[in-house]
Amino acid sequence: MKTAARRDRLLNLLYRRPTTVPAVARALGVSERTVYRDIASLRDAGHDIHATPGPGGGVRIAPDGRPRAVHFEVAEIIGLALSVAILKATPHMPFAGSAEAALDRARMALSPERRRAMKKLERRILVGAPSSERVRRSLGEVDDTLLSVFERCFTGSRSMAFDYVDAAGATSSRHVECIALVLHAPTWYILAWDLDKDASRTFRMDRIAAPTCGDALVGHHPLVEVMAQARPEARSADDVWNRRPIG
């Protein structure tokens, strides 16, 4: 996480409630010394932050402190967009329209370059109908590290490695390019290009174990081509997939 993004997240934590330096360090994945340095820097920028030194030191921000501009990371707005898409896919959900309006304002807060990057990512998040009862009954536990690893690989164009247990119970090791996130609530899948098999594959979230983030990818396989190989019998990808990108 870049310094500016980390400090912005630190402010978000402080505006929620008083906390402690060790808790902030755990939330940000940094040392307590780094937290104290960030607090000092934010104070210099005019934020009224109070911190108690020593083990378990408390830290809080004055509720009437200096107003601040809101800065979004692309991944944060992608999360908002996915949430809005889920709301819209649920019939007669209150506040779905208001949430979409707020998302549009958040998009406009991005620089043109980040807005373009976000648009590309949104096209790779596909939302379809809810999972069948059969799939929901068969869902297992999801690896604790999967979300953070997938998010880094998906937004950072990095390869991803993991062990996979298929429907028949066979285990294999996979090394993939994450092409799309496919959501059939509450289940999600990774539509991927298997770098070892040189072919399109789909992986269900609860069947993935021990995921790791790999190297940056140089070339990228287009979503349309990967979808076409995954379902070659379709006249078009949309005919069979029946999923819409969130953006």
PDB file of C-alpha atoms in Angstrom:
ATOM      1  CA  MET A   1       0.000   0.000   0.000  1.00  0.00           C
ATOM      2  CA  LYS A   2       1.345   3.410  -0.961  1.00  0.00           C
ATOM      3  CA  THR A   3       2.038   5.931   1.804  1.00  0.00           C
ATOM      4  CA  ALA A   4      -0.740   8.335   0.785  1.00  0.00           C
ATOM      5  CA  ALA A   5      -3.321   5.534   0.597  1.00  0.00           C
ATOM      6  CA  ARG A   6      -2.186   4.136   3.962  1.00  0.00           C
ATOM      7  CA  ARG A   7      -2.512   7.503   5.674  1.00  0.00           C
ATOM      8  CA  ASP A   8      -5.917   8.052   4.132  1.00  0.00           C
ATOM      9  CA  ARG A   9      -7.022   4.679   5.470  1.00  0.00           C
ATOM     10  CA  LEU A  10      -5.579   5.607   8.878  1.00  0.00           C
ATOM     11  CA  LEU A  11      -7.794   8.700   8.894  1.00  0.00           C
ATOM     12  CA  ASN A  12     -10.786   6.558   7.971  1.00  0.00           C
ATOM     13  CA  LEU A  13     -10.083   4.281  10.951  1.00  0.00           C
ATOM     14  CA  LEU A  14      -9.802   7.236  13.317  1.00  0.00           C
ATOM     15  CA  TYR A  15     -13.003   8.869  12.112  1.00  0.00           C
ATOM     16  CA  ARG A  16     -14.915   5.657  12.827  1.00  0.00           C
ATOM     17  CA  ARG A  17     -13.965   5.449  16.513  1.00  0.00           C
ATOM     18  CA  PRO A  18     -11.070   5.877  18.978  1.00  0.00           C
ATOM     19  CA  THR A  19      -8.651   2.975  18.709  1.00  0.00           C
ATOM     20  CA  THR A  20      -5.131   1.934  19.693  1.00  0.00           C
ATOM     21  CA  VAL A  21      -1.826   2.126  17.889  1.00  0.00           C
ATOM     22  CA  PRO A  22      -1.363  -1.691  17.909  1.00  0.00           C
ATOM     23  CA  ALA A  23      -4.854  -2.124  16.421  1.00  0.00           C
ATOM     24  CA  VAL A  24      -4.114   0.418  13.688  1.00  0.00           C
ATOM     25  CA  ALA A  25      -0.787  -1.282  12.930  1.00  0.00           C
ATOM     26  CA  ARG A  26      -2.542  -4.647  12.521  1.00  0.00           C
ATOM     27  CA  ALA A  27      -5.260  -3.156  10.328  1.00  0.00           C
ATOM     28  CA  LEU A  28      -2.719  -1.484   8.039  1.00  0.00           C
ATOM     29  CA  GLY A  29      -0.177  -4.308   8.088  1.00  0.00           C
ATOM     30  CA  VAL A  30       2.669  -2.063   9.264  1.00  0.00           C
ATOM     31  CA  SER A  31       4.772  -1.569  12.390  1.00  0.00           C
ATOM     32  CA  GLU A  32       3.683   0.623  15.296  1.00  0.00           C
ATOM     33  CA  ARG A  33       6.640   2.879  14.536  1.00  0.00           C
ATOM     34  CA  THR A  34       5.234   3.462  11.036  1.00  0.00           C
ATOM     35  CA  VAL A  35       1.845   4.332  12.565  1.00  0.00           C
ATOM     36  CA  TYR A  36       3.447   6.940  14.823  1.00  0.00           C
ATOM     37  CA  ARG A  37       5.307   8.405  11.833  1.00  0.00           C
ATOM     38  CA  ASP A  38       2.061   8.592   9.859  1.00  0.00           C
ATOM     39  CA  ILE A  39       0.306  10.268  12.792  1.00  0.00           C
ATOM     40  CA  ALA A  40       3.078  12.869  12.998  1.00  0.00           C
ATOM     41  CA  SER A  41       2.814  13.544   9.277  1.00  0.00           C
ATOM     42  CA  LEU A  42      -0.978  13.903   9.458  1.00  0.00           C
ATOM     43  CA  ARG A  43      -0.640  16.297  12.383  1.00  0.00           C
ATOM     44  CA  ASP A  44       1.766  18.401  10.345  1.00  0.00           C
ATOM     45  CA  ALA A  45      -0.908  18.483   7.622  1.00  0.00           C
ATOM     46  CA  GLY A  46      -3.369  19.974  10.119  1.00  0.00           C
ATOM     47  CA  HIS A  47      -5.281  16.964  11.463  1.00  0.00           C
ATOM     48  CA  ASP A  48      -6.056  17.132  15.201  1.00  0.00           C
ATOM     49  CA  ILE A  49      -4.916  13.652  16.233  1.00  0.00           C
ATOM     50  CA  HIS A  50      -4.269  12.718  19.870  1.00  0.00           C
ATOM     51  CA  ALA A  51      -2.091   9.704  20.662  1.00  0.00           C
ATOM     52  CA  THR A  52      -0.962   8.266  23.996  1.00  0.00           C
ATOM     53  CA  PRO A  53       2.583   6.832  23.799  1.00  0.00           C
ATOM     54  CA  GLY A  54       3.559   3.522  25.341  1.00  0.00           C
ATOM     55  CA  PRO A  55       2.264  -0.066  25.133  1.00  0.00           C
ATOM     56  CA  GLY A  56      -1.356  -0.150  24.041  1.00  0.00           C
ATOM     57  CA  GLY A  57      -1.373   3.608  23.477  1.00  0.00           C
ATOM     58  CA  GLY A  58      -4.718   5.044  22.458  1.00  0.00           C
ATOM     59  CA  VAL A  59      -5.230   7.238  19.411  1.00  0.00           C
ATOM     60  CA  ARG A  60      -8.202   9.374  18.372  1.00  0.00           C
ATOM     61  CA  ILE A  61      -9.057  12.327  16.160  1.00  0.00           C
ATOM     62  CA  ALA A  62     -11.065  15.371  17.208  1.00  0.00           C
ATOM     63  CA  PRO A  63     -14.634  14.954  15.876  1.00  0.00           C
ATOM     64  CA  ASP A  64     -14.691  18.566  14.715  1.00  0.00           C
ATOM     65  CA  GLY A  65     -11.244  18.307  13.143  1.00  0.00           C
ATOM     66  CA  ARG A  66     -10.153  19.668   9.826  1.00  0.00           C
ATOM     67  CA  PRO A  67     -12.356  18.644   6.867  1.00  0.00           C
ATOM     68  CA  ARG A  68     -10.480  16.601   4.307  1.00  0.00           C
ATOM     69  CA  ALA A  69     -10.778  15.796   0.656  1.00  0.00           C
ATOM     70  CA  VAL A  70     -11.857  12.251  -0.132  1.00  0.00           C
ATOM     71  CA  HIS A  71      -9.458  10.208  -2.254  1.00  0.00           C
ATOM     72  CA  PHE A  72     -10.401   6.824  -3.676  1.00  0.00           C
ATOM     73  CA  GLU A  73      -8.261   3.965  -4.884  1.00  0.00           C
ATOM     74  CA  VAL A  74      -9.461   2.137  -7.996  1.00  0.00           C
ATOM     75  CA  ALA A  75      -9.932  -1.077  -5.992  1.00  0.00           C
ATOM     76  CA  GLU A  76     -12.147   0.751  -3.480  1.00  0.00           C
ATOM     77  CA  ILE A  77     -14.494   2.002  -6.186  1.00  0.00           C
ATOM     78  CA  ILE A  78     -14.535  -1.443  -7.788  1.00  0.00           C
ATOM     79  CA  GLY A  79     -15.772  -2.744  -4.432  1.00  0.00           C
ATOM     80  CA  LEU A  80     -18.491  -0.089  -4.387  1.00  0.00           C
ATOM     81  CA  ALA A  81     -19.462  -0.900  -7.972  1.00  0.00           C
ATOM     82  CA  LEU A  82     -19.751  -4.603  -7.177  1.00  0.00           C
ATOM     83  CA  SER A  83     -21.931  -3.835  -4.153  1.00  0.00           C
ATOM     84  CA  VAL A  84     -24.200  -1.636  -6.262  1.00  0.00           C
ATOM     85  CA  ALA A  85     -24.446  -4.352  -8.928  1.00  0.00           C
ATOM     86  CA  ILE A  86     -25.558  -6.860  -6.291  1.00  0.00           C
ATOM     87  CA  LEU A  87     -28.156  -4.384  -5.012  1.00  0.00           C
ATOM     88  CA  LYS A  88     -29.480  -3.804  -8.533  1.00  0.00           C
ATOM     89  CA  ALA A  89     -29.666  -7.553  -9.172  1.00  0.00           C
ATOM     90  CA  THR A  90     -31.937  -7.940  -6.137  1.00  0.00           C
ATOM     91  CA  PRO A  91     -35.550  -7.051  -7.031  1.00  0.00           C
ATOM     92  CA  HIS A  92     -37.119  -4.068  -5.254  1.00  0.00           C
ATOM     93  CA  MET A  93     -34.078  -3.362  -3.070  1.00  0.00           C
ATOM     94  CA  PRO A  94     -34.377  -0.008  -1.208  1.00  0.00           C
ATOM     95  CA  PHE A  95     -31.718   2.646  -1.858  1.00  0.00           C
ATOM     96  CA  ALA A  96     -30.263   0.880  -4.904  1.00  0.00           C
ATOM     97  CA  GLY A  97     -30.762   4.023  -7.000  1.00  0.00           C
ATOM     98  CA  SER A  98     -29.172   6.236  -4.345  1.00  0.00           C
ATOM     99  CA  ALA A  99     -26.211   3.879  -4.083  1.00  0.00           C
ATOM    100  CA  GLU A 100     -25.688   4.043  -7.846  1.00  0.00           C
ATOM    101  CA  ALA A 101     -25.764   7.863  -7.754  1.00  0.00           C
ATOM    102  CA  ALA A 102     -23.147   7.870  -4.983  1.00  0.00           C
ATOM    103  CA  LEU A 103     -21.010   5.481  -7.030  1.00  0.00           C
ATOM    104  CA  ASP A 104     -21.152   7.834 -10.020  1.00  0.00           C
ATOM    105  CA  ARG A 105     -19.873  10.698  -7.855  1.00  0.00           C
ATOM    106  CA  ALA A 106     -17.089   8.491  -6.509  1.00  0.00           C
ATOM    107  CA  ARG A 107     -16.072   7.594 -10.079  1.00  0.00           C
ATOM    108  CA  MET A 108     -15.811  11.279 -10.946  1.00  0.00           C
ATOM    109  CA  ALA A 109     -13.406  11.802  -8.042  1.00  0.00           C
ATOM    110  CA  LEU A 110     -10.819   9.699  -9.892  1.00  0.00           C
ATOM    111  CA  SER A 111      -8.280  11.150 -12.260  1.00  0.00           C
ATOM    112  CA  PRO A 112      -8.973  10.438 -15.965  1.00  0.00           C
ATOM    113  CA  GLU A 113      -6.191   7.827 -15.983  1.00  0.00           C
ATOM    114  CA  ARG A 114      -7.601   5.990 -12.959  1.00  0.00           C
ATOM    115  CA  ARG A 115     -11.118   6.267 -14.360  1.00  0.00           C
ATOM    116  CA  ARG A 116      -9.978   4.457 -17.515  1.00  0.00           C
ATOM    117  CA  ALA A 117      -8.252   1.769 -15.442  1.00  0.00           C
ATOM    118  CA  MET A 118     -11.392   1.325 -13.360  1.00  0.00           C
ATOM    119  CA  LYS A 119     -13.573   1.013 -16.462  1.00  0.00           C
ATOM    120  CA  LYS A 120     -11.377  -1.797 -17.775  1.00  0.00           C
ATOM    121  CA  LEU A 121     -11.691  -3.658 -14.470  1.00  0.00           C
ATOM    122  CA  GLU A 122     -15.457  -3.150 -14.309  1.00  0.00           C
ATOM    123  CA  ARG A 123     -15.846  -4.838 -17.692  1.00  0.00           C
ATOM    124  CA  ARG A 124     -14.190  -7.920 -16.185  1.00  0.00           C
ATOM    125  CA  ILE A 125     -16.659  -8.294 -13.299  1.00  0.00           C
ATOM    126  CA  LEU A 126     -19.725 -10.193 -14.488  1.00  0.00           C
ATOM    127  CA  VAL A 127     -22.915 -10.511 -12.465  1.00  0.00           C
ATOM    128  CA  GLY A 128     -25.420 -13.251 -13.225  1.00  0.00           C
ATOM    129  CA  ALA A 129     -28.419 -14.893 -11.591  1.00  0.00           C
ATOM    130  CA  PRO A 130     -28.156 -16.202  -8.007  1.00  0.00           C
ATOM    131  CA  SER A 131     -26.637 -19.641  -7.487  1.00  0.00           C
ATOM    132  CA  SER A 132     -28.911 -22.659  -7.646  1.00  0.00           C
ATOM    133  CA  GLU A 133     -30.016 -24.332  -4.436  1.00  0.00           C
ATOM    134  CA  ARG A 134     -27.814 -27.313  -5.353  1.00  0.00           C
ATOM    135  CA  VAL A 135     -24.715 -25.103  -5.560  1.00  0.00           C
ATOM    136  CA  ARG A 136     -25.559 -23.270  -2.336  1.00  0.00           C
ATOM    137  CA  ARG A 137     -25.936 -26.546  -0.454  1.00  0.00           C
ATOM    138  CA  SER A 138     -22.554 -27.757  -1.696  1.00  0.00           C
ATOM    139  CA  LEU A 139     -20.583 -24.629  -0.728  1.00  0.00           C
ATOM    140  CA  GLY A 140     -17.632 -25.188   1.596  1.00  0.00           C
ATOM    141  CA  GLU A 141     -15.324 -22.919   3.582  1.00  0.00           C
ATOM    142  CA  VAL A 142     -13.329 -20.279   1.687  1.00  0.00           C
ATOM    143  CA  ASP A 143      -9.569 -19.994   2.261  1.00  0.00           C
ATOM    144  CA  ASP A 144      -8.886 -17.026   4.574  1.00  0.00           C
ATOM    145  CA  THR A 145      -6.199 -15.645   2.260  1.00  0.00           C
ATOM    146  CA  LEU A 146      -8.132 -15.949  -1.007  1.00  0.00           C
ATOM    147  CA  LEU A 147      -9.790 -12.528  -1.052  1.00  0.00           C
ATOM    148  CA  SER A 148      -6.642 -10.471  -0.531  1.00  0.00           C
ATOM    149  CA  VAL A 149      -4.579 -12.586  -2.947  1.00  0.00           C
ATOM    150  CA  PHE A 150      -7.231 -12.516  -5.668  1.00  0.00           C
ATOM    151  CA  GLU A 151      -7.741  -8.755  -5.323  1.00  0.00           C
ATOM    152  CA  ARG A 152      -3.996  -8.111  -5.725  1.00  0.00           C
ATOM    153  CA  CYS A 153      -3.727 -10.384  -8.754  1.00  0.00           C
ATOM    154  CA  PHE A 154      -6.920  -9.137 -10.406  1.00  0.00           C
ATOM    155  CA  THR A 155      -6.291  -5.406  -9.997  1.00  0.00           C
ATOM    156  CA  GLY A 156      -2.506  -5.611 -10.334  1.00  0.00           C
ATOM    157  CA  SER A 157      -2.337  -7.876 -13.425  1.00  0.00           C
ATOM    158  CA  ARG A 158      -0.319 -10.533 -11.616  1.00  0.00           C
ATOM    159  CA  SER A 159      -0.369 -14.296 -12.007  1.00  0.00           C
ATOM    160  CA  MET A 160      -1.977 -16.409  -9.299  1.00  0.00           C
ATOM    161  CA  ALA A 161      -1.047 -19.890  -8.094  1.00  0.00           C
ATOM    162  CA  PHE A 162      -3.188 -22.206  -5.966  1.00  0.00           C
ATOM    163  CA  ASP A 163      -4.282 -25.772  -5.316  1.00  0.00           C
ATOM    164  CA  TYR A 164      -7.705 -26.708  -6.677  1.00  0.00           C
ATOM    165  CA  VAL A 165     -10.109 -29.495  -5.781  1.00  0.00           C
ATOM    166  CA  ASP A 166     -12.585 -30.183  -8.589  1.00  0.00           C
ATOM    167  CA  ALA A 167     -16.153 -31.497  -8.268  1.00  0.00           C
ATOM    168  CA  ALA A 168     -14.877 -35.087  -8.372  1.00  0.00           C
ATOM    169  CA  GLY A 169     -12.442 -34.457  -5.506  1.00  0.00           C
ATOM    170  CA  ALA A 170      -9.257 -34.506  -7.613  1.00  0.00           C
ATOM    171  CA  THR A 171      -6.571 -32.019  -6.531  1.00  0.00           C
ATOM    172  CA  SER A 172      -4.267 -30.159  -8.912  1.00  0.00           C
ATOM    173  CA  SER A 173      -1.868 -27.217  -8.783  1.00  0.00           C
ATOM    174  CA  ARG A 174      -2.790 -24.244 -10.963  1.00  0.00           C
ATOM    175  CA  HIS A 175      -0.960 -21.201 -12.289  1.00  0.00           C
ATOM    176  CA  VAL A 176      -3.355 -18.752 -13.919  1.00  0.00           C
ATOM    177  CA  GLU A 177      -4.089 -15.307 -15.268  1.00  0.00           C
ATOM    178  CA  CYS A 178      -7.255 -13.980 -13.606  1.00  0.00           C
ATOM    179  CA  ILE A 179      -9.457 -12.861 -16.494  1.00  0.00           C
ATOM    180  CA  ALA A 180     -12.794 -12.117 -14.816  1.00  0.00           C
ATOM    181  CA  LEU A 181     -14.703 -12.321 -11.572  1.00  0.00           C
ATOM    182  CA  VAL A 182     -18.027 -14.065 -12.184  1.00  0.00           C
ATOM    183  CA  LEU A 183     -20.666 -13.603  -9.494  1.00  0.00           C
ATOM    184  CA  HIS A 184     -23.689 -15.829  -8.949  1.00  0.00           C
ATOM    185  CA  ALA A 185     -24.520 -14.707  -5.413  1.00  0.00           C
ATOM    186  CA  PRO A 186     -23.539 -15.946  -2.936  1.00  0.00           C
ATOM    187  CA  THR A 187     -21.012 -17.878  -5.043  1.00  0.00           C
ATOM    188  CA  TRP A 188     -18.251 -16.394  -7.127  1.00  0.00           C
ATOM    189  CA  TYR A 189     -15.881 -17.883  -9.665  1.00  0.00           C
ATOM    190  CA  ILE A 190     -12.594 -16.931 -11.277  1.00  0.00           C
ATOM    191  CA  LEU A 191     -12.687 -17.133 -15.048  1.00  0.00           C
ATOM    192  CA  ALA A 192      -9.011 -17.681 -15.785  1.00  0.00           C
ATOM    193  CA  TRP A 193      -6.465 -18.563 -18.399  1.00  0.00           C
ATOM    194  CA  ASP A 194      -4.492 -21.580 -17.196  1.00  0.00           C
ATOM    195  CA  LEU A 195      -0.898 -20.643 -18.000  1.00  0.00           C
ATOM    196  CA  ASP A 196       0.331 -24.247 -17.841  1.00  0.00           C
ATOM    197  CA  LYS A 197      -2.465 -25.807 -19.894  1.00  0.00           C
ATOM    198  CA  ASP A 198      -2.808 -22.786 -22.209  1.00  0.00           C
ATOM    199  CA  ALA A 199      -6.582 -22.970 -21.957  1.00  0.00           C
ATOM    200  CA  SER A 200      -9.615 -21.304 -20.406  1.00  0.00           C
ATOM    201  CA  ARG A 201     -10.737 -22.590 -17.007  1.00  0.00           C
ATOM    202  CA  THR A 202     -13.279 -21.604 -14.330  1.00  0.00           C
ATOM    203  CA  PHE A 203     -12.580 -22.044 -10.611  1.00  0.00           C
ATOM    204  CA  ARG A 204     -15.123 -21.917  -7.776  1.00  0.00           C
ATOM    205  CA  MET A 205     -14.152 -19.857  -4.737  1.00  0.00           C
ATOM    206  CA  ASP A 206     -14.522 -22.555  -2.067  1.00  0.00           C
ATOM    207  CA  ARG A 207     -12.455 -25.106  -4.013  1.00  0.00           C
ATOM    208  CA  ILE A 208      -9.324 -22.931  -4.062  1.00  0.00           C
ATOM    209  CA  ALA A 209      -6.616 -23.492  -1.424  1.00  0.00           C
ATOM    210  CA  ALA A 210      -3.223 -21.979  -0.583  1.00  0.00           C
ATOM    211  CA  PRO A 211      -3.425 -19.101  -3.107  1.00  0.00           C
ATOM    212  CA  THR A 212      -0.338 -16.972  -3.754  1.00  0.00           C
ATOM    213  CA  CYS A 213       0.289 -13.877  -5.827  1.00  0.00           C
ATOM    214  CA  GLY A 214       2.903 -14.267  -8.563  1.00  0.00           C
ATOM    215  CA  ASP A 215       4.805 -12.089 -10.998  1.00  0.00           C
ATOM    216  CA  ALA A 216       3.407  -9.264 -13.090  1.00  0.00           C
ATOM    217  CA  LEU A 217       1.990 -10.476 -16.397  1.00  0.00           C
ATOM    218  CA  VAL A 218       3.331  -9.028 -19.631  1.00  0.00           C
ATOM    219  CA  GLY A 219       0.625 -10.101 -22.088  1.00  0.00           C
ATOM    220  CA  HIS A 220      -3.102 -10.444 -21.426  1.00  0.00           C
ATOM    221  CA  HIS A 221      -5.748 -12.742 -22.863  1.00  0.00           C
ATOM    222  CA  PRO A 222      -8.873 -10.796 -23.976  1.00  0.00           C
ATOM    223  CA  LEU A 223     -12.022 -11.545 -21.991  1.00  0.00           C
ATOM    224  CA  VAL A 224     -14.159 -12.208 -25.077  1.00  0.00           C
ATOM    225  CA  GLU A 225     -11.732 -14.824 -26.415  1.00  0.00           C
ATOM    226  CA  VAL A 226     -11.441 -16.589 -23.057  1.00  0.00           C
ATOM    227  CA  MET A 227     -15.227 -16.685 -22.668  1.00  0.00           C
ATOM    228  CA  ALA A 228     -15.633 -18.002 -26.205  1.00  0.00           C
ATOM    229  CA  GLN A 229     -13.260 -20.896 -25.489  1.00  0.00           C
ATOM    230  CA  ALA A 230     -14.980 -21.620 -22.183  1.00  0.00           C
ATOM    231  CA  ARG A 231     -18.347 -22.005 -23.952  1.00  0.00           C
ATOM    232  CA  PRO A 232     -17.605 -22.725 -27.640  1.00  0.00           C
ATOM    233  CA  GLU A 233     -21.181 -23.854 -28.363  1.00  0.00           C
ATOM    234  CA  ALA A 234     -22.573 -20.352 -27.780  1.00  0.00           C
ATOM    235  CA  ARG A 235     -23.477 -18.146 -30.726  1.00  0.00           C
ATOM    236  CA  SER A 236     -22.070 -15.322 -28.626  1.00  0.00           C
ATOM    237  CA  ALA A 237     -20.675 -15.159 -25.124  1.00  0.00           C
ATOM    238  CA  ASP A 238     -23.712 -13.227 -23.901  1.00  0.00           C
ATOM    239  CA  ASP A 239     -26.172 -15.860 -25.188  1.00  0.00           C
ATOM    240  CA  VAL A 240     -25.007 -18.547 -22.785  1.00  0.00           C
ATOM    241  CA  TRP A 241     -23.240 -16.659 -20.033  1.00  0.00           C
ATOM    242  CA  ASN A 242     -26.186 -14.302 -19.441  1.00  0.00           C
ATOM    243  CA  ARG A 243     -24.040 -12.077 -17.255  1.00  0.00           C
ATOM    244  CA  ARG A 244     -23.502  -8.369 -17.464  1.00  0.00           C
ATOM    245  CA  PRO A 245     -20.368  -6.389 -16.613  1.00  0.00           C
ATOM    246  CA  ILE A 246     -20.865  -4.001 -13.693  1.00  0.00           C
ATOM    247  CA  GLY A 247     -19.605  -1.035 -15.704  1.00  0.00           C
TER     248      GLY A 247
END
